[in-house]
Amino acid sequence: MSRRKVVAGNWKMNLSLDEATELVKQVTANGKNSAVEKIFFPPFPYLKTVNDLVIDELEFSVGGQNCSAKASGAFTGEVAAKMLREVGCEYVLVGHSERRQYFNEDARQLRDKTDMAFNNGLKVVYCFGEQLEERKSNRHFEVVKQQLGDVLSGMEVSKTRNLLLAYEPVWAIGTGETASAEQAQEMHAFVRKTIAELFTKEIAAEMPVLYGGSCNAQNAKELFACADVDGGLIGGASLKANDFCKIINSF
Ligand code: PGA
């Protein structure tokens, strides 16, 4: 399978600048698995520092955890996609469940953010996933299909080259409860089928689909062994150099 393998660390609102610097130094020294592309998603104020640390590391890159849906202007507190590019970002996260839940980001905004990111040369990691009640009531496939369609339907085919997906069941994020390898594989296969319907089979076969939600040094190997799981978007375990390196080296 020629699909890219990716392990990304979403630090969320954690770490001091010193801790962040130390973490990046350790991960770049010990997480060198060349089969895997590695991405750090630090808080905004650390982006430039982290990018300076990985600038000579071919397989490491940096991304923003969010970007504004607007290009520029009087939007106090917002960060433009163009600014992320200027400090060396290659990626941005769009649609993380914490943004949807705590900042009320809706489909319209997520589409605008995605457009803004692409128009400024960023690659997008689009996150989606069902809530616990939705899985319990057997609506998880329907919900995921809706979330994919919300942002991807009508997207120009040429843009899909710069798109990565991250399935993150909300009930597994930060809870210590991981989707089983079977649950992950089942959903990832469904995601790939949905991408084939929205675009083409070839595009679906090429697009990396990451798993996120309490992925850690113990369970990464089993999850990454699934045919349609191409890596992970890691929260808690990306804050510890040893754990994150173990995850990277699980491939
Ligand atoms: P977690 O977070 O690994 O701490 O569950 C994953 C994420 O929110 O991206």
GROMACS .gro file of C-alpha atoms and ligand atoms in nm:
model
  260
    1MET     CA    1   0.000   0.000   0.000
    2SER     CA    2   0.156   0.327  -0.111
    3ARG     CA    3  -0.056   0.552   0.107
    4ARG     CA    4   0.133   0.804   0.325
    5LYS     CA    5   0.163   0.722   0.695
    6VAL     CA    6   0.125   1.015   0.932
    7VAL     CA    7   0.155   1.063   1.308
    8ALA     CA    8   0.049   1.406   1.434
    9GLY     CA    9   0.065   1.552   1.785
   10ASN     CA   10  -0.217   1.785   1.883
   11TRP     CA   11  -0.086   1.957   2.195
   12LYS     CA   12  -0.407   2.153   2.250
   13MET     CA   13  -0.356   2.422   2.519
   14ASN     CA   14  -0.067   2.252   2.699
   15LEU     CA   15   0.307   2.283   2.778
   16SER     CA   16   0.535   2.574   2.862
   17LEU     CA   17   0.766   2.705   2.590
   18ASP     CA   18   1.061   2.528   2.759
   19GLU     CA   19   0.871   2.201   2.778
   20ALA     CA   20   0.767   2.234   2.416
   21THR     CA   21   1.126   2.296   2.305
   22GLU     CA   22   1.252   1.994   2.500
   23LEU     CA   23   0.975   1.773   2.364
   24VAL     CA   24   1.050   1.864   2.004
   25LYS     CA   25   1.424   1.805   2.054
   26GLN     CA   26   1.362   1.460   2.199
   27VAL     CA   27   1.108   1.358   1.938
   28THR     CA   28   1.319   1.471   1.645
   29ALA     CA   29   1.614   1.278   1.792
   30ASN     CA   30   1.426   0.955   1.874
   31GLY     CA   31   1.123   0.946   1.646
   32LYS     CA   32   1.310   0.921   1.320
   33ASN     CA   33   1.103   0.643   1.156
   34SER     CA   34   1.139   0.748   0.793
   35ALA     CA   35   0.827   0.555   0.692
   36VAL     CA   36   0.616   0.809   0.878
   37GLU     CA   37   0.549   1.178   0.829
   38LYS     CA   38   0.540   1.360   1.164
   39ILE     CA   39   0.346   1.678   1.239
   40PHE     CA   40   0.343   1.895   1.552
   41PHE     CA   41   0.035   2.106   1.626
   42PRO     CA   42   0.154   2.346   1.901
   43PRO     CA   43  -0.036   2.644   2.042
   44PHE     CA   44  -0.001   2.956   1.822
   45PRO     CA   45   0.268   3.137   2.027
   46TYR     CA   46   0.507   2.840   1.992
   47LEU     CA   47   0.470   2.782   1.619
   48LYS     CA   48   0.770   2.981   1.507
   49THR     CA   49   0.998   2.828   1.771
   50VAL     CA   50   0.887   2.474   1.688
   51ASN     CA   51   0.922   2.537   1.317
   52ASP     CA   52   1.277   2.668   1.367
   53LEU     CA   53   1.359   2.346   1.552
   54VAL     CA   54   1.231   2.116   1.275
   55ILE     CA   55   1.330   2.321   0.973
   56ASP     CA   56   1.615   2.085   0.879
   57GLU     CA   57   1.420   1.770   0.966
   58LEU     CA   58   1.275   1.644   0.640
   59GLU     CA   59   0.992   1.431   0.776
   60PHE     CA   60   0.877   1.672   1.045
   61SER     CA   61   0.642   1.961   0.991
   62VAL     CA   62   0.429   2.203   1.187
   63GLY     CA   63   0.065   2.302   1.179
   64GLY     CA   64  -0.182   2.536   1.346
   65GLN     CA   65  -0.463   2.396   1.562
   66ASN     CA   66  -0.709   2.640   1.405
   67CYS     CA   67  -0.730   2.932   1.162
   68SER     CA   68  -0.975   3.209   1.098
   69ALA     CA   69  -1.246   3.181   0.834
   70LYS     CA   70  -1.156   3.540   0.739
   71ALA     CA   71  -0.857   3.658   0.539
   72SER     CA   72  -0.757   3.957   0.756
   73GLY     CA   73  -0.901   4.261   0.930
   74ALA     CA   74  -1.070   4.366   1.252
   75PHE     CA   75  -1.118   4.024   1.411
   76THR     CA   76  -0.951   4.056   1.751
   77GLY     CA   77  -0.799   3.733   1.873
   78GLU     CA   78  -0.814   3.553   1.539
   79VAL     CA   79  -0.520   3.409   1.343
   80ALA     CA   80  -0.525   3.407   0.961
   81ALA     CA   81  -0.424   3.109   0.748
   82LYS     CA   82  -0.174   3.335   0.576
   83MET     CA   83  -0.007   3.410   0.912
   84LEU     CA   84   0.029   3.038   0.980
   85ARG     CA   85   0.209   3.006   0.647
   86GLU     CA   86   0.437   3.295   0.736
   87VAL     CA   87   0.561   3.124   1.051
   88GLY     CA   88   0.631   2.804   0.860
   89CYS     CA   89   0.314   2.600   0.902
   90GLU     CA   90   0.241   2.338   0.643
   91TYR     CA   91  -0.086   2.218   0.799
   92VAL     CA   92  -0.392   2.329   0.990
   93LEU     CA   93  -0.654   2.132   1.184
   94VAL     CA   94  -1.013   2.201   1.084
   95GLY     CA   95  -1.325   2.064   1.254
   96HIS     CA   96  -1.176   1.928   1.576
   97SER     CA   97  -1.461   1.824   1.806
   98GLU     CA   98  -1.343   2.070   2.074
   99ARG     CA   99  -1.379   2.356   1.825
  100ARG     CA  100  -1.723   2.229   1.722
  101GLN     CA  101  -1.834   2.182   2.083
  102TYR     CA  102  -1.683   2.475   2.274
  103PHE     CA  103  -1.658   2.734   1.998
  104ASN     CA  104  -1.975   2.642   1.810
  105GLU     CA  105  -1.798   2.600   1.478
  106ASP     CA  106  -2.054   2.494   1.222
  107ALA     CA  107  -2.040   2.347   0.873
  108ARG     CA  108  -2.039   2.689   0.705
  109GLN     CA  109  -1.742   2.809   0.912
  110LEU     CA  110  -1.553   2.484   0.860
  111ARG     CA  111  -1.596   2.514   0.485
  112ASP     CA  112  -1.474   2.874   0.493
  113LYS     CA  113  -1.173   2.782   0.707
  114THR     CA  114  -1.088   2.497   0.472
  115ASP     CA  115  -1.108   2.728   0.169
  116MET     CA  116  -0.899   2.989   0.345
  117ALA     CA  117  -0.636   2.729   0.435
  118PHE     CA  118  -0.613   2.589   0.081
  119ASN     CA  119  -0.604   2.936  -0.073
  120ASN     CA  120  -0.304   3.017   0.143
  121GLY     CA  121  -0.109   2.704   0.063
  122LEU     CA  122  -0.185   2.506   0.380
  123LYS     CA  123  -0.280   2.140   0.391
  124VAL     CA  124  -0.590   2.059   0.594
  125VAL     CA  125  -0.640   1.779   0.846
  126TYR     CA  126  -1.018   1.761   0.859
  127CYS     CA  127  -1.146   1.608   1.185
  128PHE     CA  128  -1.485   1.450   1.240
  129GLY     CA  129  -1.647   1.183   1.455
  130GLU     CA  130  -1.964   1.085   1.635
  131GLN     CA  131  -2.070   1.150   1.995
  132LEU     CA  132  -2.136   0.864   2.235
  133GLU     CA  133  -2.518   0.890   2.208
  134GLU     CA  134  -2.490   0.880   1.830
  135ARG     CA  135  -2.293   0.558   1.842
  136LYS     CA  136  -2.525   0.407   2.102
  137SER     CA  137  -2.823   0.481   1.880
  138ASN     CA  138  -2.638   0.334   1.582
  139ARG     CA  139  -2.620   0.666   1.395
  140HIS     CA  140  -2.240   0.689   1.377
  141PHE     CA  141  -2.212   0.615   1.005
  142GLU     CA  142  -2.485   0.864   0.919
  143VAL     CA  143  -2.320   1.134   1.136
  144VAL     CA  144  -1.975   1.079   0.987
  145LYS     CA  145  -2.115   1.084   0.633
  146GLN     CA  146  -2.290   1.412   0.709
  147GLN     CA  147  -1.973   1.568   0.857
  148LEU     CA  148  -1.768   1.460   0.556
  149GLY     CA  149  -2.026   1.595   0.313
  150ASP     CA  150  -2.056   1.923   0.506
  151VAL     CA  151  -1.703   2.023   0.414
  152LEU     CA  152  -1.599   1.803   0.123
  153SER     CA  153  -1.899   1.799  -0.109
  154GLY     CA  154  -1.833   2.019  -0.408
  155MET     CA  155  -1.465   2.054  -0.327
  156GLU     CA  156  -1.243   2.087  -0.633
  157VAL     CA  157  -1.072   1.758  -0.702
  158SER     CA  158  -0.730   1.925  -0.725
  159LYS     CA  159  -0.763   2.034  -0.360
  160THR     CA  160  -0.798   1.678  -0.232
  161ARG     CA  161  -0.423   1.634  -0.273
  162ASN     CA  162  -0.381   1.868   0.025
  163LEU     CA  163  -0.644   1.701   0.239
  164LEU     CA  164  -0.598   1.450   0.519
  165LEU     CA  165  -0.878   1.308   0.731
  166ALA     CA  166  -0.890   1.231   1.102
  167TYR     CA  167  -1.167   1.013   1.243
  168GLU     CA  168  -1.199   1.105   1.609
  169PRO     CA  169  -1.494   0.950   1.790
  170VAL     CA  170  -1.581   1.212   2.053
  171TRP     CA  171  -1.636   0.945   2.321
  172ALA     CA  172  -1.272   0.838   2.283
  173ILE     CA  173  -1.107   1.183   2.298
  174GLY     CA  174  -0.919   1.238   2.622
  175THR     CA  175  -1.127   0.969   2.794
  176GLY     CA  176  -0.880   0.682   2.795
  177GLU     CA  177  -1.142   0.481   2.608
  178THR     CA  178  -1.015   0.393   2.261
  179ALA     CA  179  -1.213   0.261   1.969
  180SER     CA  180  -1.124  -0.104   1.923
  181ALA     CA  181  -0.919  -0.189   1.616
  182GLU     CA  182  -1.237  -0.343   1.469
  183GLN     CA  183  -1.441  -0.029   1.531
  184ALA     CA  184  -1.166   0.190   1.385
  185GLN     CA  185  -1.120  -0.026   1.076
  186GLU     CA  186  -1.495  -0.048   1.018
  187MET     CA  187  -1.533   0.330   1.028
  188HIS     CA  188  -1.216   0.402   0.827
  189ALA     CA  189  -1.335   0.167   0.552
  190PHE     CA  190  -1.669   0.352   0.555
  191VAL     CA  191  -1.487   0.687   0.532
  192ARG     CA  192  -1.288   0.563   0.233
  193LYS     CA  193  -1.607   0.444   0.064
  194THR     CA  194  -1.766   0.785   0.127
  195ILE     CA  195  -1.462   0.962  -0.020
  196ALA     CA  196  -1.487   0.740  -0.328
  197GLU     CA  197  -1.851   0.847  -0.366
  198LEU     CA  198  -1.769   1.217  -0.318
  199PHE     CA  199  -1.466   1.206  -0.551
  200THR     CA  200  -1.318   0.895  -0.711
  201LYS     CA  201  -1.195   0.554  -0.604
  202GLU     CA  202  -0.838   0.658  -0.685
  203ILE     CA  203  -0.858   0.966  -0.465
  204ALA     CA  204  -1.008   0.758  -0.182
  205ALA     CA  205  -0.728   0.505  -0.215
  206GLU     CA  206  -0.462   0.777  -0.181
  207MET     CA  207  -0.607   0.987   0.102
  208PRO     CA  208  -0.457   0.929   0.447
  209VAL     CA  209  -0.722   0.867   0.714
  210LEU     CA  210  -0.585   0.903   1.068
  211TYR     CA  211  -0.740   0.774   1.387
  212GLY     CA  212  -0.765   0.994   1.697
  213GLY     CA  213  -0.903   0.932   2.044
  214SER     CA  214  -0.689   0.800   2.332
  215CYS     CA  215  -0.440   0.649   2.088
  216ASN     CA  216  -0.129   0.574   2.294
  217ALA     CA  217   0.202   0.389   2.306
  218GLN     CA  218   0.022   0.066   2.401
  219ASN     CA  219  -0.257   0.054   2.144
  220ALA     CA  220  -0.103   0.235   1.844
  221LYS     CA  221   0.048  -0.075   1.689
  222GLU     CA  222  -0.282  -0.262   1.677
  223LEU     CA  223  -0.472   0.040   1.544
  224PHE     CA  224  -0.209   0.121   1.280
  225ALA     CA  225  -0.211  -0.241   1.163
  226CYS     CA  226  -0.568  -0.192   1.033
  227ALA     CA  227  -0.579  -0.175   0.654
  228ASP     CA  228  -0.751   0.164   0.640
  229VAL     CA  229  -0.585   0.333   0.938
  230ASP     CA  230  -0.295   0.543   0.807
  231GLY     CA  231  -0.171   0.686   1.134
  232GLY     CA  232  -0.291   0.888   1.428
  233LEU     CA  233  -0.384   1.230   1.556
  234ILE     CA  234  -0.257   1.210   1.911
  235GLY     CA  235  -0.356   1.436   2.199
  236GLY     CA  236  -0.246   1.341   2.552
  237ALA     CA  237   0.021   1.093   2.448
  238SER     CA  238   0.186   1.347   2.215
  239LEU     CA  239   0.292   1.553   2.519
  240LYS     CA  240   0.536   1.286   2.639
  241ALA     CA  241   0.841   1.236   2.418
  242ASN     CA  242   0.881   0.865   2.497
  243ASP     CA  243   0.518   0.783   2.430
  244PHE     CA  244   0.500   0.990   2.113
  245CYS     CA  245   0.819   0.830   1.978
  246LYS     CA  246   0.682   0.484   2.055
  247ILE     CA  247   0.368   0.573   1.860
  248ILE     CA  248   0.578   0.699   1.567
  249ASN     CA  249   0.784   0.382   1.578
  250SER     CA  250   0.472   0.160   1.589
  251PHE     CA  251   0.473   0.150   1.209
  252PGA     P1  252  -0.645   1.230   2.287
  252PGA     O1  253  -0.685   1.350   2.188
  252PGA     O2  254  -0.538   1.151   2.218
  252PGA     O3  255  -0.596   1.297   2.412
  252PGA     O4  256  -0.768   1.148   2.309
  252PGA     C1  257  -0.694   1.331   2.050
  252PGA     C2  258  -0.735   1.459   1.981
  252PGA     O5  259  -0.820   1.531   2.037
  252PGA     O6  260  -0.686   1.492   1.873
   0.00000   0.00000   0.00000
